[in-house]
CSV table of C-alpha atoms in Angstrom, one decimal:
chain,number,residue,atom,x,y,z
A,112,UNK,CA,9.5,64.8,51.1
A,113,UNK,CA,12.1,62.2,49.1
A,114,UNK,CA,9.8,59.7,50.1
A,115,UNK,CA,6.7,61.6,48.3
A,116,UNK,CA,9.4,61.8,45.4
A,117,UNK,CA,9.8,58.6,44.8
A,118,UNK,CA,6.0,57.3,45.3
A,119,UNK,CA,5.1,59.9,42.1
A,120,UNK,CA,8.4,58.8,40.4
A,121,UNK,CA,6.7,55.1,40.5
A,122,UNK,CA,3.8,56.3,39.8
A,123,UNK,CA,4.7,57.9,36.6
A,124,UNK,CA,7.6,55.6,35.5
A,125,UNK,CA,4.6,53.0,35.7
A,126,UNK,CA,2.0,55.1,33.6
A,127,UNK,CA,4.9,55.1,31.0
A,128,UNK,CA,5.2,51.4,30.8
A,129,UNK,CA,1.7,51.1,30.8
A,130,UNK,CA,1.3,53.4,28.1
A,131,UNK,CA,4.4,52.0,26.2
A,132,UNK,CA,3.1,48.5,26.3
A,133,UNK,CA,-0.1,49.7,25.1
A,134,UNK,CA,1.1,51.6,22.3
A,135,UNK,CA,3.1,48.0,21.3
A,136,UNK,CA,-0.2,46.4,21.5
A,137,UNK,CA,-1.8,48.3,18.9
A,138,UNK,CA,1.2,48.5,16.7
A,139,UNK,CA,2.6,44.7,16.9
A,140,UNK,CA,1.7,42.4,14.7
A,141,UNK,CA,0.0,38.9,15.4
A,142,UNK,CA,-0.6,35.6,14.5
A,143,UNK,CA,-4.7,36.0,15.2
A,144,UNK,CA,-5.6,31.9,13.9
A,145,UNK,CA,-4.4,29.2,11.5
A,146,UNK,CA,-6.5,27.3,9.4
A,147,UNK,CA,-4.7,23.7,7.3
A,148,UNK,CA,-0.9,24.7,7.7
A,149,UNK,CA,-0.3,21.2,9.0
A,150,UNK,CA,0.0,19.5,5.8
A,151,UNK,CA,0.0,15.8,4.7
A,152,UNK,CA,2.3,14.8,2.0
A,153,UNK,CA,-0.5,15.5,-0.8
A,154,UNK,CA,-0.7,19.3,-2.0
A,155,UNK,CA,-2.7,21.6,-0.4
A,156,UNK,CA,-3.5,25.2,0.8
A,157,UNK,CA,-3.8,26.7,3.4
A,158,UNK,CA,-4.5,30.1,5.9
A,159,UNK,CA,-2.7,32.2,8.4
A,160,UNK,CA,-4.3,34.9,9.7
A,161,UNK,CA,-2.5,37.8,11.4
A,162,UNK,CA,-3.6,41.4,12.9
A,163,UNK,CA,-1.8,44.1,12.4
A,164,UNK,CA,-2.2,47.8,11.8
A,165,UNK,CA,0.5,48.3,8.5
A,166,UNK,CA,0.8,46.3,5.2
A,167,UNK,CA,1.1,42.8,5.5
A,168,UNK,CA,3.9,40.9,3.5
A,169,UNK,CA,5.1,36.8,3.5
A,170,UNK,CA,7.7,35.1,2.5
A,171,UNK,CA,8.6,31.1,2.9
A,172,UNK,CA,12.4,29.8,3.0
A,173,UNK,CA,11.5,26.4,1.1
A,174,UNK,CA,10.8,26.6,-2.7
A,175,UNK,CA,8.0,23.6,-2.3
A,176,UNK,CA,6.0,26.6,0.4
A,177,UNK,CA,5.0,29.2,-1.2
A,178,UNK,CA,2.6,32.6,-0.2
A,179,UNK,CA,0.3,35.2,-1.5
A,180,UNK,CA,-1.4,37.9,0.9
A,181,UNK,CA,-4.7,39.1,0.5
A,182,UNK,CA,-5.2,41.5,3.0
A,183,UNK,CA,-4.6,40.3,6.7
A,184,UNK,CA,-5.1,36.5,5.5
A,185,UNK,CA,-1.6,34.8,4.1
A,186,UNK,CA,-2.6,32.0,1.6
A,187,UNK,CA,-0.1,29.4,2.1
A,188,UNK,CA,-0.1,26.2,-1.2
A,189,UNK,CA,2.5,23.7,-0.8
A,190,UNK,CA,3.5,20.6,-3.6
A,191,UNK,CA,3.2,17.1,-2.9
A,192,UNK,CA,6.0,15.3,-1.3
A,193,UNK,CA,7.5,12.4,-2.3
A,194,UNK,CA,10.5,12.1,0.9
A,195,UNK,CA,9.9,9.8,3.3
A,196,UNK,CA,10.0,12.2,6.2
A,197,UNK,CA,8.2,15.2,6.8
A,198,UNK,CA,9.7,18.6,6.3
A,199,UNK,CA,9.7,22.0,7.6
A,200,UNK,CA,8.9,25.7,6.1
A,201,UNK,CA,9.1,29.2,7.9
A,202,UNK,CA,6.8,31.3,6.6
A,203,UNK,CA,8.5,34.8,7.6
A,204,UNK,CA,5.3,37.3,8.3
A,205,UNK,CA,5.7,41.2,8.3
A,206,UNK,CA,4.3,44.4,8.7
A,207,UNK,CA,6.0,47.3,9.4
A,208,UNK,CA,9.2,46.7,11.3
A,209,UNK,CA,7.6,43.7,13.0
A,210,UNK,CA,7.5,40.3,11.8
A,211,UNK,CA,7.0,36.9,13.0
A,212,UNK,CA,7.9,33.1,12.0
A,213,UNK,CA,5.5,30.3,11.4
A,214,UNK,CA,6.4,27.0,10.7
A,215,UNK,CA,4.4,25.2,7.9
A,216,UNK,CA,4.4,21.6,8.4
A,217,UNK,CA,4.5,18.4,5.5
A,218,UNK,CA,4.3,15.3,6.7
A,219,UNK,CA,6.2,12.4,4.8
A,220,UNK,CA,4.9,10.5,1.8
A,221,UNK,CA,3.8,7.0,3.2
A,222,UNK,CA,1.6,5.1,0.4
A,223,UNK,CA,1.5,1.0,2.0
A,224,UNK,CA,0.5,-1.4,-0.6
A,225,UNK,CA,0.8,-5.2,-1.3
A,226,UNK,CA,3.9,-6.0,-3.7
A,227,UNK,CA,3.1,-9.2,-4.1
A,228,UNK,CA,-0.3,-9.6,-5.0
A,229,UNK,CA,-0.4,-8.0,-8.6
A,230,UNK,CA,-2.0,-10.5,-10.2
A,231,UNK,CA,-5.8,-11.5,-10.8
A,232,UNK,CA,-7.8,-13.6,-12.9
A,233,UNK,CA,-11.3,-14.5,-13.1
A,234,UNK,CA,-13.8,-16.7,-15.8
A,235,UNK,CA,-16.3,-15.2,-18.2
A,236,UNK,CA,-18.7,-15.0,-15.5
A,237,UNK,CA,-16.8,-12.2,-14.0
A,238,UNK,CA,-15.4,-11.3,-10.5
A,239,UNK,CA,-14.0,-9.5,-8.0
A,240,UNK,CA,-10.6,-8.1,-6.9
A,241,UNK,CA,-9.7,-6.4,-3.5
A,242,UNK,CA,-5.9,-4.5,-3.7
A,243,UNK,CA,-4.7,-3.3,-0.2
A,244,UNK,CA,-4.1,0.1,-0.4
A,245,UNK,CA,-3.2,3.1,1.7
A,246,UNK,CA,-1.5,6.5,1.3
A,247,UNK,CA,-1.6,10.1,2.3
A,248,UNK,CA,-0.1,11.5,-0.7
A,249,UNK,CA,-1.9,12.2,-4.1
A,250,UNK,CA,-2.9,9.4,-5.8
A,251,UNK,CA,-4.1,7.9,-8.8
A,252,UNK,CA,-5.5,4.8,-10.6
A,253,UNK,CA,-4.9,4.3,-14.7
A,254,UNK,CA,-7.9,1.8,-16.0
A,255,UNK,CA,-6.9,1.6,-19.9
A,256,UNK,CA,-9.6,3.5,-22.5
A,257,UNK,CA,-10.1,0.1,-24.3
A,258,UNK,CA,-10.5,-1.7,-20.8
A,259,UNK,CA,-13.2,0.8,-19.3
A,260,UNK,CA,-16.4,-0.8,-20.6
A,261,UNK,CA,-15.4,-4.1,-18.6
A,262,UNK,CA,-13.3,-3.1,-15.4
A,263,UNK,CA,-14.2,-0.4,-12.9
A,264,UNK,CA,-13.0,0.5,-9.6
A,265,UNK,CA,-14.0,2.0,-5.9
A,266,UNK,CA,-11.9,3.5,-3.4
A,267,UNK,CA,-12.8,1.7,0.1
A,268,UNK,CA,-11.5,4.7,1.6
A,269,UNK,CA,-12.1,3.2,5.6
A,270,UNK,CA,-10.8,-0.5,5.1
A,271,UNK,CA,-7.6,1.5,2.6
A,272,UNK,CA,-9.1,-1.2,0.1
A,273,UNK,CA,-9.2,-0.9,-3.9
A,274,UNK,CA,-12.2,-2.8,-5.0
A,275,UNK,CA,-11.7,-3.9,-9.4
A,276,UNK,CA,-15.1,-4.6,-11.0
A,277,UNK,CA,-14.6,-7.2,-14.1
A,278,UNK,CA,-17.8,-7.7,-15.5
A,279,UNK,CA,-19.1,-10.5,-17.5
A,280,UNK,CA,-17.9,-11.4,-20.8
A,281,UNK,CA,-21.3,-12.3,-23.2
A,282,UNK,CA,-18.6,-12.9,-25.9
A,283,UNK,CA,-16.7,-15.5,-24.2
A,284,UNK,CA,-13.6,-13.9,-25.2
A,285,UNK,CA,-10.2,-13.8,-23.7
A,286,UNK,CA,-9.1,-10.0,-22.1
A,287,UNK,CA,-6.8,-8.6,-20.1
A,288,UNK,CA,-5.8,-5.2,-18.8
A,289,UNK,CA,-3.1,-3.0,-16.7
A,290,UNK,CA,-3.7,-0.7,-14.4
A,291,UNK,CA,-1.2,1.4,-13.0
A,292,UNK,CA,-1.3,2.8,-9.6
A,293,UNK,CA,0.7,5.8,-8.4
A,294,UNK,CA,0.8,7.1,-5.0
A,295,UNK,CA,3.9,10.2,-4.1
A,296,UNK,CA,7.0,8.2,-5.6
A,297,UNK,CA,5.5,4.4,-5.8
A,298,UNK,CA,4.7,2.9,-9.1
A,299,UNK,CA,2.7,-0.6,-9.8
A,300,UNK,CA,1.6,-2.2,-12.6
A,301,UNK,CA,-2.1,-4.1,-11.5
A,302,UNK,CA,-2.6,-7.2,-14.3
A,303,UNK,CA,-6.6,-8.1,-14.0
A,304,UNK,CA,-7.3,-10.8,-16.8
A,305,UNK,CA,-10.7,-12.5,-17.9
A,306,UNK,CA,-10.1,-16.0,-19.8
A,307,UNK,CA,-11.1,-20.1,-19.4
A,308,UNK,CA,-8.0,-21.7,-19.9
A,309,UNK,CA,-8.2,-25.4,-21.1
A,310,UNK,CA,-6.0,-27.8,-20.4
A,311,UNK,CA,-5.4,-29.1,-24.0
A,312,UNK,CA,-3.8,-25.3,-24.0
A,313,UNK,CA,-1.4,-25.9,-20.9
A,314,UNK,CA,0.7,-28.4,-22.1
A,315,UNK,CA,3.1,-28.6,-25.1
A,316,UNK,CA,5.9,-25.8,-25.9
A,317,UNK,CA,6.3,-22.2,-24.4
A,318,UNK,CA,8.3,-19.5,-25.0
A,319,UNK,CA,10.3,-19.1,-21.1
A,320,UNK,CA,12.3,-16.3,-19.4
A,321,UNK,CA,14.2,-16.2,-15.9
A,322,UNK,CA,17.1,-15.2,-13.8
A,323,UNK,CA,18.8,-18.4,-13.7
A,324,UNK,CA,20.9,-18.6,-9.9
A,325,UNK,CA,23.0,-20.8,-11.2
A,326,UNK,CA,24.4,-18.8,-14.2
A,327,UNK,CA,23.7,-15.7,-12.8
A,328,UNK,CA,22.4,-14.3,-15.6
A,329,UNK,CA,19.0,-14.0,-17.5
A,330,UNK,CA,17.9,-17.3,-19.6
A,331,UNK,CA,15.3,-17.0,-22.5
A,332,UNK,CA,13.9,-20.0,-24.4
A,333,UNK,CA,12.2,-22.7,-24.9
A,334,UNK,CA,10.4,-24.3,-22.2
A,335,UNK,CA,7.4,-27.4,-22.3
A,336,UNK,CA,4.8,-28.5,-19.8
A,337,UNK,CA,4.3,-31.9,-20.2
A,338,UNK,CA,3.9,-35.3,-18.0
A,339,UNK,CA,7.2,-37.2,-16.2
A,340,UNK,CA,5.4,-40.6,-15.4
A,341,UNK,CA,1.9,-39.5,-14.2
A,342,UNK,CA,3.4,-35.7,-13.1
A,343,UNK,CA,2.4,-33.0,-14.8
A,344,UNK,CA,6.1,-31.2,-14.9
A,345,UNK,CA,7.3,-27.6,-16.8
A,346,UNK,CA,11.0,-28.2,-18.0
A,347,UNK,CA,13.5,-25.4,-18.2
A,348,UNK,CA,14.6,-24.0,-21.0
A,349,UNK,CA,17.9,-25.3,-20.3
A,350,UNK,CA,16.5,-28.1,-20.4
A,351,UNK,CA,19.0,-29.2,-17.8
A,352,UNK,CA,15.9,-29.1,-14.9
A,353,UNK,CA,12.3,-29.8,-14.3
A,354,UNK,CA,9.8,-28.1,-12.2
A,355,UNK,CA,6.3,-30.2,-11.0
A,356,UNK,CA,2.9,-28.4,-11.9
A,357,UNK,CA,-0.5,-28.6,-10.2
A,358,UNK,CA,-3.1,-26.9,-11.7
A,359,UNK,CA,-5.5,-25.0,-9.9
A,360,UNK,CA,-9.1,-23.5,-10.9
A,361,UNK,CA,-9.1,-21.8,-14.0
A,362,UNK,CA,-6.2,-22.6,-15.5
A,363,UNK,CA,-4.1,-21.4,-12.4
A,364,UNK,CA,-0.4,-23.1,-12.3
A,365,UNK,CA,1.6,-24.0,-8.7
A,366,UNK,CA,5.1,-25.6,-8.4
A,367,UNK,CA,4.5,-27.2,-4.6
A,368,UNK,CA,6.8,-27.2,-2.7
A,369,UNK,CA,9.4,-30.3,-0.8
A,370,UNK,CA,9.2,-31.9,-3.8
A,371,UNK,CA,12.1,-34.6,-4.5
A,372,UNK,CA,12.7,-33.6,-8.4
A,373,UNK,CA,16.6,-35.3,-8.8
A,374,UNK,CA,19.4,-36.1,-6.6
A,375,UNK,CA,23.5,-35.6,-7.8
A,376,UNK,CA,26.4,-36.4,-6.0
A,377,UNK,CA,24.6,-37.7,-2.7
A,378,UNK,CA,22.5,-34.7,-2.5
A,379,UNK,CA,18.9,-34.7,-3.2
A,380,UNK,CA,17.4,-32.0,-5.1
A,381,UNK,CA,13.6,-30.4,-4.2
A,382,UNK,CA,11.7,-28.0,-4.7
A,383,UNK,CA,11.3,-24.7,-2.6
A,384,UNK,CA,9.7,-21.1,-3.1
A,385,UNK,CA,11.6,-18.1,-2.5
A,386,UNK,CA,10.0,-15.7,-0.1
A,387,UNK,CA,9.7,-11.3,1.1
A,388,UNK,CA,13.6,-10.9,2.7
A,389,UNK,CA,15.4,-13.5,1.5
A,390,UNK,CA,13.6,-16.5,3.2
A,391,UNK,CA,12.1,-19.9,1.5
A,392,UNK,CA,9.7,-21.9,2.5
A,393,UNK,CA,9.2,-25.8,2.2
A,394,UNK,CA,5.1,-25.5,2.4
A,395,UNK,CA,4.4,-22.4,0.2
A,396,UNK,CA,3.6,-23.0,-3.0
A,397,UNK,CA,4.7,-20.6,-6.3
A,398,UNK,CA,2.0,-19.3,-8.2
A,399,UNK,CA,0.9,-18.1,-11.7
A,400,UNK,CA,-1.9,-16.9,-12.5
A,401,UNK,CA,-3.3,-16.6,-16.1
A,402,UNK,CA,-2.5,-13.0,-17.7
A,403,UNK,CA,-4.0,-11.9,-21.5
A,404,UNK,CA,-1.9,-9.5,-23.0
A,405,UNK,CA,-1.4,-8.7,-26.4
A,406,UNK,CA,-2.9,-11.7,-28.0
A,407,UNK,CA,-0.9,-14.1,-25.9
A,408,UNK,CA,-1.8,-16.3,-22.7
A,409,UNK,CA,1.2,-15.7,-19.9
A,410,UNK,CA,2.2,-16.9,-16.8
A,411,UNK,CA,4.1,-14.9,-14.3
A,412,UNK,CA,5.2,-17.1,-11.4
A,413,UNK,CA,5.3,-15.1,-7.8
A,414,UNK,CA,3.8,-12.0,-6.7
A,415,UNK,CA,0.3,-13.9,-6.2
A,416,UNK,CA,-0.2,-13.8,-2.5
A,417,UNK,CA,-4.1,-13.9,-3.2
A,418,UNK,CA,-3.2,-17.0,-3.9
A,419,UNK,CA,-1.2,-18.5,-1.2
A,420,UNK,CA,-3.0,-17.2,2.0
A,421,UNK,CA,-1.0,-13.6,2.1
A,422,UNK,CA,2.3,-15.2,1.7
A,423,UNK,CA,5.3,-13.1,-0.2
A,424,UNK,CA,6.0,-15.4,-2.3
A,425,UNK,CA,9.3,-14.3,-5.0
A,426,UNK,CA,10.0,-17.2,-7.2
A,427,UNK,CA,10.3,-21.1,-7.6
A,428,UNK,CA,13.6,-22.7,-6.1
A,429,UNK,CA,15.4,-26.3,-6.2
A,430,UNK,CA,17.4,-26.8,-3.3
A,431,UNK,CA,20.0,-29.6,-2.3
A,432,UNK,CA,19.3,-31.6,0.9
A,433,UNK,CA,22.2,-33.9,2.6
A,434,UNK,CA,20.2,-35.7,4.0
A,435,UNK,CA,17.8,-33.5,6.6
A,436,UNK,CA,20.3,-30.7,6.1
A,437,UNK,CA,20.2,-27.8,3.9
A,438,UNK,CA,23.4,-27.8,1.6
A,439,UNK,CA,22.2,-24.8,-0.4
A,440,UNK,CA,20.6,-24.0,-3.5
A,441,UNK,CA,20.8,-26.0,-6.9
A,442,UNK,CA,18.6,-23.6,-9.0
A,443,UNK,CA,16.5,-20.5,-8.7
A,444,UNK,CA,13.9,-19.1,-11.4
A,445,UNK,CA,14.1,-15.4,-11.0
A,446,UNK,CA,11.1,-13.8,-12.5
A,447,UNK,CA,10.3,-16.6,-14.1
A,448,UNK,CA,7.9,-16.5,-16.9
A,449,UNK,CA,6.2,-18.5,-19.5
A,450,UNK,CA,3.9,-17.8,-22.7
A,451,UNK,CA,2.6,-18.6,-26.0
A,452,UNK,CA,0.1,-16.8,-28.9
A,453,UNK,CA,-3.7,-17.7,-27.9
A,454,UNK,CA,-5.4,-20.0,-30.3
């Protein structure tokens, strides 16, 4: 008879739980599907769709998540990221007594772009630019009003290239324009110029500006191309040093580099270009190319590397040589750059 007991005692202690978990089927609530919560660092919106039998509410724990409900589906927006990591938001989901945490993902803001190529120039005839370009963040690209007529651009969206239109010039006359290009928290300034320089307008007297190394401070004057012997050479505005020119097609300037420009106290002095991470270089050239802005012609030397084969290039420097060995640098021309009024 106890034995009879206890088999109907299982029996019904198990119809209980059965009916108990059933009962906490029906009334639970669940996460049924999401739809986009995974985000990338550019804005967005998303779903999370639960079931459940009483009113649904949500609620996120980061101020950049936030939620409306409509119905059974919570409608989860997020803002763009600009941190470098990703970041992490609970979206707290209830209904009744239950409730139930989703994490809403945001990946990190990573925008790769080329530093040092942020200058291009073309002749009358027009060209074409290609700026290296990738990011997962909103983005956008500022062609100037008076600049639209004449340079457009296309988003290579599977080779993460920007491709810059210039068209051709019927009136032969000088142009330039800057774009800028913002991506999450990066900022560049693109200069695209259109112009045929000459050489009769190279040479003679321009106004200058650098970091000098030596001084450690920031020199502004006059500087002048002109010829040393049969060099073409651009002279300081110190007018304590000289740097050799070759010029390239179109009116494009380089200072080449293992160049012997002096020698003092038993040291010879030559030239050398400043590269990405605090390198120089001996074979890689510093280039300018020519920039239109504002009525005058300009030269910005560095930041070119369509010009040099991909290489980072910074600035012109004149190091001192014992002989074979490396005694350190003479000069360095920080952001060094050269103009004068177009004629």
């Amino acid at each position: 008879m106890k034995k009879i007991f206890s088999i109907i005692t299982l029996c019904l202690c198990t119809l209980l739980v059965a009916c108990s978990d059933e009962e906490a089927v029906t009334s639970s609530l669940q996460v049924v599907a999401t739809d986009g919560i995974d985000f990338s660092a550019a804005s967005g919106e998303g779903t999370i769709t639960v079931s459940a039998t009483e009113a649904v509410t949500a609620a996120s724990n980061k101020e950049w998540c936030t939620t409306t409900v409509k119905g059974n589906v919570v409608h989860v927006a997020v803002t763009t990221s600009s941190e470098v990591t990703s970041r992490i938001a609970l979206v707290t989901i209830s209904a009744g007594t239950s409730s139930v945490d989703v994490p809403v993902i945001q990946a990190g803001a990573v925008t790769i772009v080329d530093d040092y190529n942020l200058y291009y120039c073309c002749g009358y005839d027009g060209g074409e630019f290609d700026f290296s370009f990738k990011t997962n963040s909103s983005y956008s690209v500022e062609v100037p009003e008076e600049a639209a007529g004449w340079l457009t651009y296309t988003y290579d969206t599977e080779n993460n290239v920007l491709k810059f239109n210039v068209a051709a010039s019927a009136d032969k006359a000088p142009r330039g324009a800057e774009v800028k290009l913002s991506a999450g928290a990066k900022e560049l300034v693109l200069s695209l110029s259109q112009i045929e320089v000459s050489l009769d307008l190279i040479g003679g007297y321009w106004n200058m500006s650098y970091i000098s190394g030596a001084y450690g401070q920031e020199v502004a004057g006059t500087g002048q191309i002109g010829m040393l012997s049969v060099n073409i050479v651009l002279v300081d505005a110190l007018q304590e040093n000289y740097l050799p020119l070759e010029i390239g097609e179109n009116g494009t300037l380089s200072v080449p580099a293992n160049v012997v420009v002096g020698s003092t106290s038993g040291y010879t002095l030559k030239t050398a270009t400043a590269l990405s991470g605090g390198y120089y270089s001996l074979s890689v050239p510093c280039v300018a190319v020519p920039k239109v802005k504002d009525g005058k012609l300009i030269y910005h030397f560095g930041h070119c590397s369509a010009y040099t084969d991909g290489q980072a290039v910074d600035y012109p420097m004149i190091y001192a040589f014992a002989g074979s060995s490396v005694a350190g640098y003479w000069e360095y021309y920080e952001n060094l750059e050269i103009s004068k009024p177009l004629e």
